[in-house]
Short mmCIF file of C-alpha atoms in Angstrom, two decimals:
data_model
loop_
_atom_site.label_atom_id
_atom_site.label_comp_id
_atom_site.label_asym_id
_atom_site.label_seq_id
_atom_site.Cartn_x
_atom_site.Cartn_y
_atom_site.Cartn_z
CA MET H 1 23.43 7.75 47.26
CA SER H 2 22.95 3.96 47.79
CA ASP H 3 20.68 2.32 45.65
CA SER H 4 19.74 -0.91 44.18
CA ILE H 5 21.27 -0.79 40.61
CA ALA H 6 24.76 -1.89 41.64
CA GLY H 7 24.16 -5.12 40.13
CA ASN H 8 26.61 -8.28 41.21
CA VAL H 9 29.77 -7.02 42.43
CA PRO H 10 32.57 -9.12 43.45
CA GLY H 11 32.46 -9.73 47.19
CA GLY H 12 34.75 -11.34 49.95
CA LYS H 13 35.21 -11.01 53.79
CA THR H 14 32.23 -9.28 55.13
CA THR H 15 32.06 -10.96 58.63
CA LEU H 16 33.07 -8.07 60.77
CA ALA H 17 30.33 -6.24 58.83
CA GLY H 18 27.65 -8.78 59.49
CA ASN H 19 28.81 -9.04 63.14
CA LEU H 20 28.28 -5.43 63.83
CA SER H 21 24.78 -5.36 61.93
CA THR H 22 23.66 -8.16 64.28
CA TRP H 23 24.60 -6.55 67.34
CA ARG H 24 22.83 -3.08 65.79
CA GLU H 25 19.74 -5.00 65.09
CA LEU H 26 19.34 -6.66 68.72
CA LEU H 27 19.93 -3.40 70.52
CA GLY H 28 18.27 -0.93 67.99
CA ILE H 29 14.55 -1.08 69.29
CA PRO H 30 15.24 -1.63 73.09
CA VAL H 31 17.43 1.15 73.18
CA ALA H 32 15.13 3.70 70.85
CA LEU H 33 12.40 2.70 73.19
CA ALA H 34 14.10 3.59 76.29
CA LEU H 35 15.63 6.65 75.12
CA ALA H 36 12.42 7.78 73.99
CA ALA H 37 10.69 7.13 77.09
CA ALA H 38 13.16 8.85 79.04
CA ILE H 39 12.59 12.09 77.14
CA TRP H 40 8.92 11.64 76.97
CA PHE H 41 8.42 11.37 81.01
CA MET H 42 11.42 13.59 82.20
CA PRO H 43 10.38 16.93 83.66
CA THR H 44 9.81 19.70 80.66
CA PRO H 45 12.99 21.77 80.49
CA ALA H 46 12.83 25.52 80.71
CA GLY H 47 12.35 26.92 77.14
CA LEU H 48 11.00 23.57 75.75
CA SER H 49 7.24 23.37 75.38
CA VAL H 50 5.30 20.14 75.96
CA VAL H 51 4.92 19.49 72.17
CA GLY H 52 8.57 19.99 71.58
CA GLN H 53 9.41 17.74 74.32
CA LYS H 54 7.36 15.34 72.37
CA ALA H 55 8.93 15.65 68.99
CA LEU H 56 12.45 15.71 70.90
CA ALA H 57 11.42 12.09 72.18
CA LEU H 58 10.27 11.22 68.50
CA PHE H 59 13.72 12.33 67.08
CA ALA H 60 15.71 10.22 69.61
CA GLY H 61 13.91 7.16 68.64
CA VAL H 62 14.29 7.85 65.11
CA PHE H 63 18.03 8.80 65.53
CA ILE H 64 18.83 5.33 67.28
CA LEU H 65 16.85 3.51 64.61
CA TYR H 66 18.45 5.22 61.81
CA LEU H 67 21.76 4.41 63.53
CA THR H 68 21.13 0.79 64.35
CA GLU H 69 19.07 -0.10 61.42
CA ALA H 70 17.30 -2.28 63.70
CA VAL H 71 14.26 -1.87 61.51
CA PRO H 72 14.52 -0.98 57.72
CA LEU H 73 15.37 2.73 57.37
CA ALA H 74 12.16 3.14 54.81
CA ILE H 75 9.98 1.78 57.34
CA THR H 76 11.35 3.83 60.00
CA SER H 77 10.80 6.94 57.97
CA LEU H 78 7.13 5.95 57.02
CA ALA H 79 6.82 5.19 60.66
CA ILE H 80 7.60 9.12 61.35
CA VAL H 81 4.00 9.94 60.15
CA PRO H 82 1.72 7.67 62.37
CA ALA H 83 3.83 8.50 65.49
CA ALA H 84 3.67 12.22 65.13
CA VAL H 85 0.01 12.38 64.41
CA ILE H 86 -0.85 9.97 67.27
CA LEU H 87 1.23 11.54 69.83
CA ASN H 88 -0.19 14.78 68.78
CA ILE H 89 2.87 16.15 67.55
CA SER H 90 1.87 17.53 64.10
CA THR H 91 -1.21 17.08 61.47
CA VAL H 92 -1.07 14.69 58.94
CA LYS H 93 -0.39 17.33 56.21
CA THR H 94 2.90 18.33 58.32
CA ALA H 95 4.03 14.75 59.00
CA LEU H 96 3.58 14.09 55.08
CA ASP H 97 5.20 17.50 53.86
CA GLY H 98 8.68 15.97 53.55
CA PHE H 99 7.30 13.04 51.27
CA ALA H 100 6.41 15.91 48.84
CA ALA H 101 9.72 17.61 49.03
CA SER H 102 11.51 18.61 45.62
CA SER H 103 14.52 16.80 46.54
CA VAL H 104 12.36 13.48 47.21
CA TYR H 105 11.55 13.69 43.35
CA LEU H 106 14.84 14.90 42.06
CA ILE H 107 16.67 11.83 43.59
CA VAL H 108 14.01 9.63 42.15
CA GLY H 109 14.81 11.28 38.92
CA ALA H 110 18.39 11.04 39.17
CA PHE H 111 18.22 7.20 39.93
CA ILE H 112 16.40 6.74 36.52
CA LEU H 113 19.20 8.78 34.70
CA ALA H 114 21.58 6.72 36.48
CA VAL H 115 19.87 3.42 35.23
CA ALA H 116 20.13 4.67 31.39
CA MET H 117 23.67 5.11 31.78
CA VAL H 118 24.39 1.80 33.38
CA LYS H 119 22.06 -0.03 31.04
CA THR H 120 23.50 1.40 27.80
CA ARG H 121 26.96 1.01 29.03
CA LEU H 122 27.75 4.48 28.31
CA ALA H 123 29.24 4.95 31.98
CA GLU H 124 31.60 1.86 31.36
CA ARG H 125 32.70 3.04 27.97
CA ILE H 126 33.77 6.25 29.41
CA THR H 127 35.75 4.69 31.96
CA TYR H 128 37.79 2.69 29.38
CA LEU H 129 38.19 5.89 27.32
CA ILE H 130 39.71 7.68 30.20
CA LEU H 131 42.11 4.83 31.33
CA ILE H 132 43.36 4.66 27.67
CA LYS H 133 43.86 8.45 27.58
CA ILE H 134 45.69 8.62 30.76
CA GLY H 135 47.90 5.45 30.25
CA VAL H 136 47.60 1.97 32.00
CA ASN H 137 50.89 2.11 34.26
CA ALA H 138 50.19 1.80 38.01
CA ALA H 139 50.39 5.34 38.44
CA ASN H 140 48.34 6.34 35.79
CA ILE H 141 45.75 4.00 36.57
CA THR H 142 45.01 5.73 40.12
CA VAL H 143 44.62 9.28 38.01
CA GLY H 144 42.26 7.40 35.49
CA VAL H 145 39.96 5.89 38.45
CA THR H 146 40.08 9.30 40.10
CA LEU H 147 39.21 11.07 36.89
CA ALA H 148 36.47 8.53 36.09
CA ASN H 149 34.90 9.12 39.47
CA ILE H 150 34.76 12.87 38.40
CA ILE H 151 33.12 12.62 35.13
CA LEU H 152 30.72 9.62 36.58
CA ALA H 153 29.69 11.75 39.22
CA PHE H 154 28.02 14.27 36.66
CA LEU H 155 26.76 11.20 34.64
CA VAL H 156 25.44 8.70 37.25
CA PRO H 157 24.00 10.31 40.26
CA SER H 158 24.78 7.46 42.59
CA SER H 159 27.95 6.52 44.29
CA THR H 160 27.02 2.96 44.65
CA ALA H 161 26.26 2.65 40.89
CA ARG H 162 29.44 4.52 40.21
CA THR H 163 31.48 2.13 42.54
CA ALA H 164 29.84 -0.88 40.73
CA ILE H 165 30.59 0.29 37.31
CA LEU H 166 34.42 0.60 38.23
CA LEU H 167 35.17 -2.28 40.78
CA PRO H 168 35.06 -4.88 38.37
CA VAL H 169 37.33 -2.79 36.27
CA CYS H 170 39.88 -2.09 39.34
CA LEU H 171 39.68 -5.83 40.31
CA SER H 172 40.65 -7.14 36.77
CA ILE H 173 43.73 -4.54 36.80
CA ILE H 174 44.54 -5.82 40.36
CA GLY H 175 44.55 -9.31 39.15
CA LEU H 176 46.88 -8.51 36.28
CA TYR H 177 49.54 -6.80 38.44
CA LYS H 178 50.13 -10.25 40.36
CA SER H 179 51.94 -9.09 43.55
CA GLU H 180 52.51 -11.52 46.17
CA GLY H 181 50.28 -11.06 49.57
CA ARG H 182 48.65 -7.94 50.46
CA SER H 183 49.53 -5.57 47.57
CA SER H 184 49.90 -1.71 48.31
CA PHE H 185 48.60 -0.94 44.88
CA ALA H 186 45.69 -2.95 45.29
CA VAL H 187 44.74 -1.28 48.82
CA GLY H 188 45.65 2.07 47.09
CA LEU H 189 43.42 1.44 44.09
CA LEU H 190 40.71 0.25 46.18
CA LEU H 191 40.60 3.43 48.36
CA ILE H 192 41.15 5.75 45.79
CA LEU H 193 38.06 4.35 44.22
CA ALA H 194 35.64 4.70 47.28
CA LEU H 195 37.05 7.67 48.76
CA THR H 196 37.38 9.91 45.53
CA ASN H 197 33.91 8.75 44.77
CA ALA H 198 32.60 10.64 48.10
CA THR H 199 34.67 13.50 47.94
CA ILE H 200 33.56 14.72 44.81
CA GLY H 201 29.96 14.15 45.23
CA ALA H 202 30.01 17.07 47.65
CA GLY H 203 30.59 19.25 44.69
CA ILE H 204 27.57 18.26 42.47
CA MET H 205 24.18 18.70 43.39
CA THR H 206 22.85 15.32 42.18
CA ALA H 207 25.60 13.23 43.13
CA THR H 208 24.61 12.44 46.52
CA VAL H 209 21.48 12.57 48.52
CA PRO H 210 22.47 14.97 51.33
CA ASN H 211 23.08 17.62 48.91
CA PRO H 212 19.34 18.24 47.75
CA VAL H 213 18.07 17.44 51.40
CA THR H 214 20.41 20.31 52.50
CA ILE H 215 18.94 22.33 49.94
CA ASP H 216 15.44 21.65 51.04
CA LEU H 217 16.19 21.93 54.85
CA ILE H 218 17.96 25.44 54.14
CA VAL H 219 14.84 26.74 52.58
CA LYS H 220 12.45 25.62 55.21
CA ALA H 221 15.00 27.21 57.66
CA GLY H 222 14.17 30.23 55.82
CA GLY H 223 17.18 30.37 53.63
CA PRO H 224 17.46 31.03 50.06
CA SER H 225 17.25 27.99 47.37
CA ILE H 226 20.36 26.92 45.49
CA THR H 227 20.18 26.17 41.68
CA TYR H 228 22.17 23.29 40.45
CA LEU H 229 24.42 25.82 38.82
CA GLN H 230 25.35 27.59 42.17
CA TRP H 231 25.95 24.51 44.04
CA LEU H 232 28.48 23.65 41.29
CA VAL H 233 30.15 26.92 41.58
CA TYR H 234 30.22 26.79 45.22
CA GLY H 235 30.93 23.08 45.66
CA PHE H 236 32.75 21.85 42.76
CA PRO H 237 36.07 23.82 43.43
CA PRO H 238 36.57 22.64 47.07
CA ALA H 239 35.26 19.09 45.85
CA LEU H 240 37.88 18.74 43.28
CA LEU H 241 40.53 19.98 45.45
CA MET H 242 39.91 17.44 48.19
CA THR H 243 39.60 14.81 45.41
CA PHE H 244 42.79 15.23 44.12
CA PHE H 245 44.37 15.63 47.62
CA THR H 246 42.70 12.39 48.58
CA TRP H 247 44.59 10.67 45.64
CA TRP H 248 47.86 12.30 45.92
CA TYR H 249 47.67 11.04 49.98
CA VAL H 250 46.30 7.46 49.06
CA THR H 251 49.20 7.18 46.64
CA ARG H 252 51.68 8.28 49.16
CA VAL H 253 50.77 5.93 51.85
CA PHE H 254 50.15 2.80 49.56
CA ARG H 255 52.83 3.29 47.08
CA PRO H 256 52.57 0.56 44.08
CA GLU H 257 55.27 -2.17 44.47
CA LYS H 258 55.79 -2.01 40.71
CA LYS H 259 55.34 0.88 38.31
CA GLU H 260 53.83 -1.29 35.27
CA VAL H 261 50.65 -3.62 35.01
CA PRO H 262 51.45 -6.16 33.03
CA GLY H 263 49.18 -6.43 29.89
CA GLY H 264 47.20 -3.65 31.52
CA GLU H 265 47.02 -1.48 28.55
CA GLU H 266 46.21 -4.75 26.03
CA HIS H 267 43.38 -5.72 28.70
CA VAL H 268 41.65 -2.24 28.70
CA ARG H 269 41.66 -1.84 24.93
CA ALA H 270 40.24 -5.70 24.65
CA GLN H 271 37.59 -4.59 26.85
CA LEU H 272 36.38 -1.41 24.92
CA LYS H 273 36.88 -3.59 21.57
CA SER H 274 34.53 -5.82 23.14
CA MET H 275 32.00 -3.32 23.73
CA GLY H 276 31.97 -2.29 19.84
CA PRO H 277 31.21 1.04 18.31
CA MET H 278 29.15 3.64 20.35
CA THR H 279 25.39 2.08 20.30
CA ASN H 280 22.47 4.44 19.19
CA ALA H 281 21.16 3.64 22.63
CA GLU H 282 24.44 5.24 24.18
CA LYS H 283 23.94 8.20 22.05
CA ARG H 284 20.26 8.83 22.65
CA ALA H 285 21.15 8.47 26.43
CA LEU H 286 24.15 10.82 26.27
CA ALA H 287 21.73 13.50 24.47
CA VAL H 288 19.37 13.09 27.37
CA PHE H 289 21.91 13.87 29.85
CA LEU H 290 23.69 16.85 27.93
CA VAL H 291 20.17 18.47 27.72
CA THR H 292 19.31 17.76 31.24
CA VAL H 293 22.73 19.07 32.32
CA ILE H 294 22.27 22.24 30.34
CA LEU H 295 19.11 22.87 31.55
CA TRP H 296 20.34 22.36 35.15
CA ALA H 297 23.04 25.16 34.33
CA THR H 298 20.61 27.70 32.82
CA SER H 299 18.16 27.49 35.47
CA GLY H 300 18.95 31.21 36.50
CA TRP H 301 17.64 32.03 33.10
CA THR H 302 14.98 29.44 32.30
CA LYS H 303 13.76 29.61 35.77
CA LEU H 304 12.93 25.96 35.56
CA ASP H 305 13.61 24.15 38.70
CA ALA H 306 16.19 21.36 38.81
CA THR H 307 13.80 18.80 39.92
CA VAL H 308 11.48 19.87 37.18
CA VAL H 309 14.19 19.64 34.40
CA CYS H 310 15.18 16.10 35.81
CA LEU H 311 11.55 14.67 35.67
CA LEU H 312 10.95 16.42 32.20
CA THR H 313 14.10 15.07 30.42
CA LEU H 314 13.72 11.51 31.82
CA THR H 315 10.55 11.05 30.16
CA PHE H 316 12.45 11.03 26.84
CA LEU H 317 14.18 7.93 28.16
CA PHE H 318 10.93 5.92 27.97
CA LEU H 319 9.48 7.40 24.46
CA PRO H 320 8.86 4.77 21.84
CA LYS H 321 11.64 4.46 19.26
CA PHE H 322 13.73 6.90 21.17
CA GLY H 323 13.88 5.64 24.68
CA VAL H 324 16.65 3.24 25.90
CA ILE H 325 14.71 1.84 29.23
CA ASN H 326 11.45 0.55 30.30
CA TRP H 327 9.59 1.00 33.77
CA ASN H 328 10.69 -2.56 34.73
CA ASP H 329 14.30 -1.17 34.54
CA ALA H 330 13.47 2.11 36.20
CA SER H 331 11.81 0.49 39.09
CA LYS H 332 14.80 -1.97 39.81
CA GLY H 333 17.12 0.95 39.72
CA VAL H 334 15.41 3.44 41.81
CA SER H 335 16.17 3.07 45.58
CA TRP H 336 12.88 3.69 47.01
CA GLN H 337 14.52 3.32 50.46
CA VAL H 338 16.55 6.39 49.63
CA ALA H 339 13.52 8.22 48.33
CA LEU H 340 11.54 7.32 51.51
CA VAL H 341 14.38 8.08 54.07
CA THR H 342 14.91 11.55 52.42
CA GLY H 343 11.20 12.15 52.58
CA GLY H 344 10.73 11.16 56.38
CA GLY H 345 13.91 12.82 57.61
CA ILE H 346 12.71 16.01 56.03
CA SER H 347 9.31 15.66 57.81
CA LEU H 348 11.22 15.02 61.22
CA GLY H 349 13.39 18.19 60.54
CA ASP H 350 10.30 20.16 59.89
CA ILE H 351 8.50 19.00 62.78
CA LEU H 352 11.61 19.56 64.98
CA MET H 353 11.82 23.14 63.68
CA LYS H 354 8.14 23.91 63.89
CA THR H 355 7.61 22.61 67.56
CA GLY H 356 10.98 24.34 68.64
CA ALA H 357 12.76 21.23 69.60
CA ALA H 358 15.42 21.89 67.21
CA LYS H 359 15.91 25.74 68.54
CA TRP H 360 16.14 24.50 72.46
CA LEU H 361 18.45 21.68 71.30
CA SER H 362 20.84 23.98 69.42
CA GLU H 363 20.65 26.60 72.71
CA THR H 364 21.56 23.73 74.73
CA ILE H 365 24.36 22.61 72.53
CA PHE H 366 25.82 26.04 72.33
CA HIS H 367 25.55 26.53 76.14
CA VAL H 368 27.27 23.12 76.88
CA MET H 369 29.79 23.82 74.28
CA GLY H 370 30.48 27.37 75.26
CA LEU H 371 29.69 28.71 71.84
CA GLY H 372 27.67 31.70 73.11
CA THR H 373 30.50 34.18 72.73
CA ALA H 374 32.41 32.26 70.04
CA SER H 375 33.10 33.69 66.58
CA THR H 376 31.52 32.46 63.57
CA LEU H 377 34.69 30.71 62.32
CA VAL H 378 35.12 28.73 65.77
CA ILE H 379 31.50 27.92 65.40
CA LEU H 380 31.75 26.73 61.75
CA LEU H 381 34.92 24.61 62.73
CA THR H 382 33.52 23.44 65.61
CA ILE H 383 30.29 21.98 63.91
CA ILE H 384 32.18 20.44 60.85
CA VAL H 385 34.77 18.64 63.23
CA CYS H 386 31.92 17.25 65.10
CA LEU H 387 29.94 16.27 62.04
CA GLN H 388 33.17 14.72 60.58
CA PHE H 389 33.16 12.37 63.57
CA LEU H 390 29.52 11.56 63.96
CA HIS H 391 30.16 9.61 60.57
CA ILE H 392 31.60 6.95 62.65
CA LEU H 393 28.19 6.61 64.01
CA PHE H 394 26.31 6.30 60.86
CA VAL H 395 25.77 3.65 58.07
CA GLY H 396 25.20 5.94 55.19
CA THR H 397 24.86 9.79 54.75
CA THR H 398 21.27 10.16 53.81
CA PRO H 399 20.00 9.37 57.53
CA MET H 400 22.85 11.33 59.02
CA ALA H 401 21.79 14.45 56.97
CA THR H 402 18.11 14.27 57.70
CA ALA H 403 18.68 13.69 61.33
CA LEU H 404 21.52 16.45 61.96
CA MET H 405 20.75 19.08 59.45
CA PRO H 406 17.92 20.40 61.34
CA ILE H 407 19.84 20.93 64.51
CA VAL H 408 22.85 22.63 62.68
CA LEU H 409 20.38 24.98 60.91
CA SER H 410 18.78 25.86 64.47
CA MET H 411 22.21 26.50 65.50
CA ALA H 412 22.76 29.08 62.89
CA GLN H 413 19.63 30.59 64.07
CA THR H 414 20.77 30.52 67.52
CA ALA H 415 24.06 32.39 66.43
CA ASN H 416 22.11 34.81 64.37
CA LEU H 417 23.71 33.74 61.25
CA ASN H 418 22.65 32.92 57.75
CA PRO H 419 21.50 29.32 57.44
CA LEU H 420 23.92 29.31 54.37
CA ILE H 421 27.10 29.81 56.54
CA LEU H 422 26.32 26.75 58.69
CA GLY H 423 24.42 24.97 56.40
CA LEU H 424 26.04 24.65 53.18
CA PRO H 425 29.52 23.76 54.62
CA ALA H 426 27.90 21.03 56.98
CA GLY H 427 25.84 19.37 54.10
CA MET H 428 29.01 18.99 51.98
CA VAL H 429 31.17 17.65 54.97
CA ILE H 430 28.14 15.01 55.51
CA GLY H 431 27.75 13.85 51.95
CA GLY H 432 31.19 13.76 50.67
CA TYR H 433 33.39 12.73 53.86
CA PRO H 434 32.18 9.43 55.00
CA VAL H 435 35.92 8.36 54.81
CA LEU H 436 36.48 7.23 58.35
CA MET H 437 35.21 3.62 58.64
CA PHE H 438 34.45 1.09 56.27
CA TYR H 439 30.62 0.56 56.93
CA ASN H 440 30.25 4.26 56.64
CA THR H 441 28.61 4.01 52.91
CA LEU H 442 27.96 1.23 50.69
CA PRO H 443 30.77 1.87 48.15
CA ASN H 444 32.89 1.54 51.26
CA ILE H 445 31.59 -1.66 52.08
CA LEU H 446 31.91 -2.96 48.46
CA VAL H 447 35.65 -2.48 48.13
CA TYR H 448 36.20 -3.74 51.72
CA GLY H 449 34.21 -6.89 51.06
CA THR H 450 36.75 -7.71 48.31
CA GLY H 451 38.65 -8.88 51.07
CA ARG H 452 41.69 -6.86 50.10
CA LEU H 453 41.53 -4.26 52.63
CA LYS H 454 41.94 -4.13 56.32
CA VAL H 455 39.29 -2.29 58.85
CA GLY H 456 42.34 0.09 59.78
CA ASP H 457 42.81 1.03 56.26
CA PHE H 458 40.05 3.69 56.36
CA PRO H 459 40.78 5.42 59.59
CA ARG H 460 44.44 5.66 58.58
CA ILE H 461 43.66 7.40 55.59
CA GLY H 462 40.26 9.07 56.50
CA LEU H 463 41.58 10.94 59.54
CA LEU H 464 43.85 13.42 57.80
CA ILE H 465 41.40 13.85 54.95
CA ALA H 466 38.60 14.44 57.26
CA PHE H 467 40.69 17.11 59.18
CA VAL H 468 41.80 18.91 55.96
CA ALA H 469 38.29 18.80 54.59
CA CYS H 470 37.27 20.76 57.57
CA GLY H 471 39.85 23.47 57.10
CA VAL H 472 38.84 23.82 53.52
CA TYR H 473 35.29 24.18 53.67
CA ALA H 474 35.89 26.72 56.61
CA LEU H 475 38.10 28.91 54.44
CA CYS H 476 35.51 28.57 51.54
CA ALA H 477 32.86 29.74 53.59
CA PHE H 478 35.05 33.00 54.58
CA THR H 479 36.76 33.89 51.67
CA TYR H 480 35.53 32.28 48.38
CA TRP H 481 31.69 31.81 48.95
CA ARG H 482 31.64 35.25 50.38
CA TRP H 483 33.64 36.95 47.44
CA LEU H 484 30.90 35.24 45.34
CA GLY H 485 28.33 36.86 47.25
CA LEU H 486 26.62 33.94 48.68
CA TYR H 487 26.07 35.80 51.89
#
């Protein structure tokens, strides 16, 4: 999740990112209008209805605007509603359905939980405790940051907030390392911070926005809903495997120049000591979070939806005498852009499916790629490999998930497959593996902005991670998930 609670994070050279953004803004609107008009006025293809053609034109325009961010993503998502109604593609109710989706409110609730973890400094305390337990030499620090990302993924359901918590810690330790010039230790540590943050997110339903979006769209495609515990059982083992593979691979490519970090342990202990004993606010925030996770994990027995649980328990964070945050904290911490993009994207996906545009598009892709007679394994591998490299086009995983998951799920329908077989690995790959370019996510941009990384560092590491992830998730779909009775 990208969000607004990141705070002030040390930055650096982002000129390339700025230039890229300028070109995207200049080209976005004219390209979006031209592509939408071309699809609107072309002869209606066989098998596609007129309203489906209109929906496809709307999708093309929104897709380009999502890619380029020529207009703020939230505004593009809101514009889907009047555009769909004025162009007679859908009713107002259908166009607004996505904004009432369960995942939108789960995301808002998750952001508020993250605010409590950050404001009380509970997440920061846990980070220092992990580093002290693991050890503060060069090798152990990379393990400690990886473990901190894993634990914080449960506590702080926001990838950007997790990066904002850990980045100052990493930069302080890099400063103590005192290496000359471009340091392999610094590059490796920052890459581990950003990339393991992403990979572990695929395994925890609330850790990144594409996960709940995937669940909502699978349900709309006729598949079953997935609980927090089920997602954890299916997704956490491969995500954990990929997280430690990512750690191992980065440490092999960027080996620390020196084994020890002078004064590293003293620095971390001093930071922890400066925080003092665990405060009552931290204890209350931890209690609320633990109750939330327990109720999520037992939803199969309690029959309580993950969103209902989240909205119920977060109210305790605001109670007089017991609460640890106020509405001003929460309103600043929630990324309303992410919530609106999620809602608008789900509405657009629903429109594509209901008008038949997604089905026609998936059948066309099947024909062009020659997948009509391919095995399920070949279809799955083809889709997730394509999704991996489509990350190159997107800034953020939320617009990518909302734009592409309806097509993936329609391809499952075209191939007469259970939506889970393609939808679950596709959603996890989209949410967990934006590892190819520095601009793919805000955490990537934050670590690149320190000025210690080169553009080529991301594809150099990310390319192998992306390919290995494709194999791991395809293998899970055909072995582990099947053994668990997923389908």
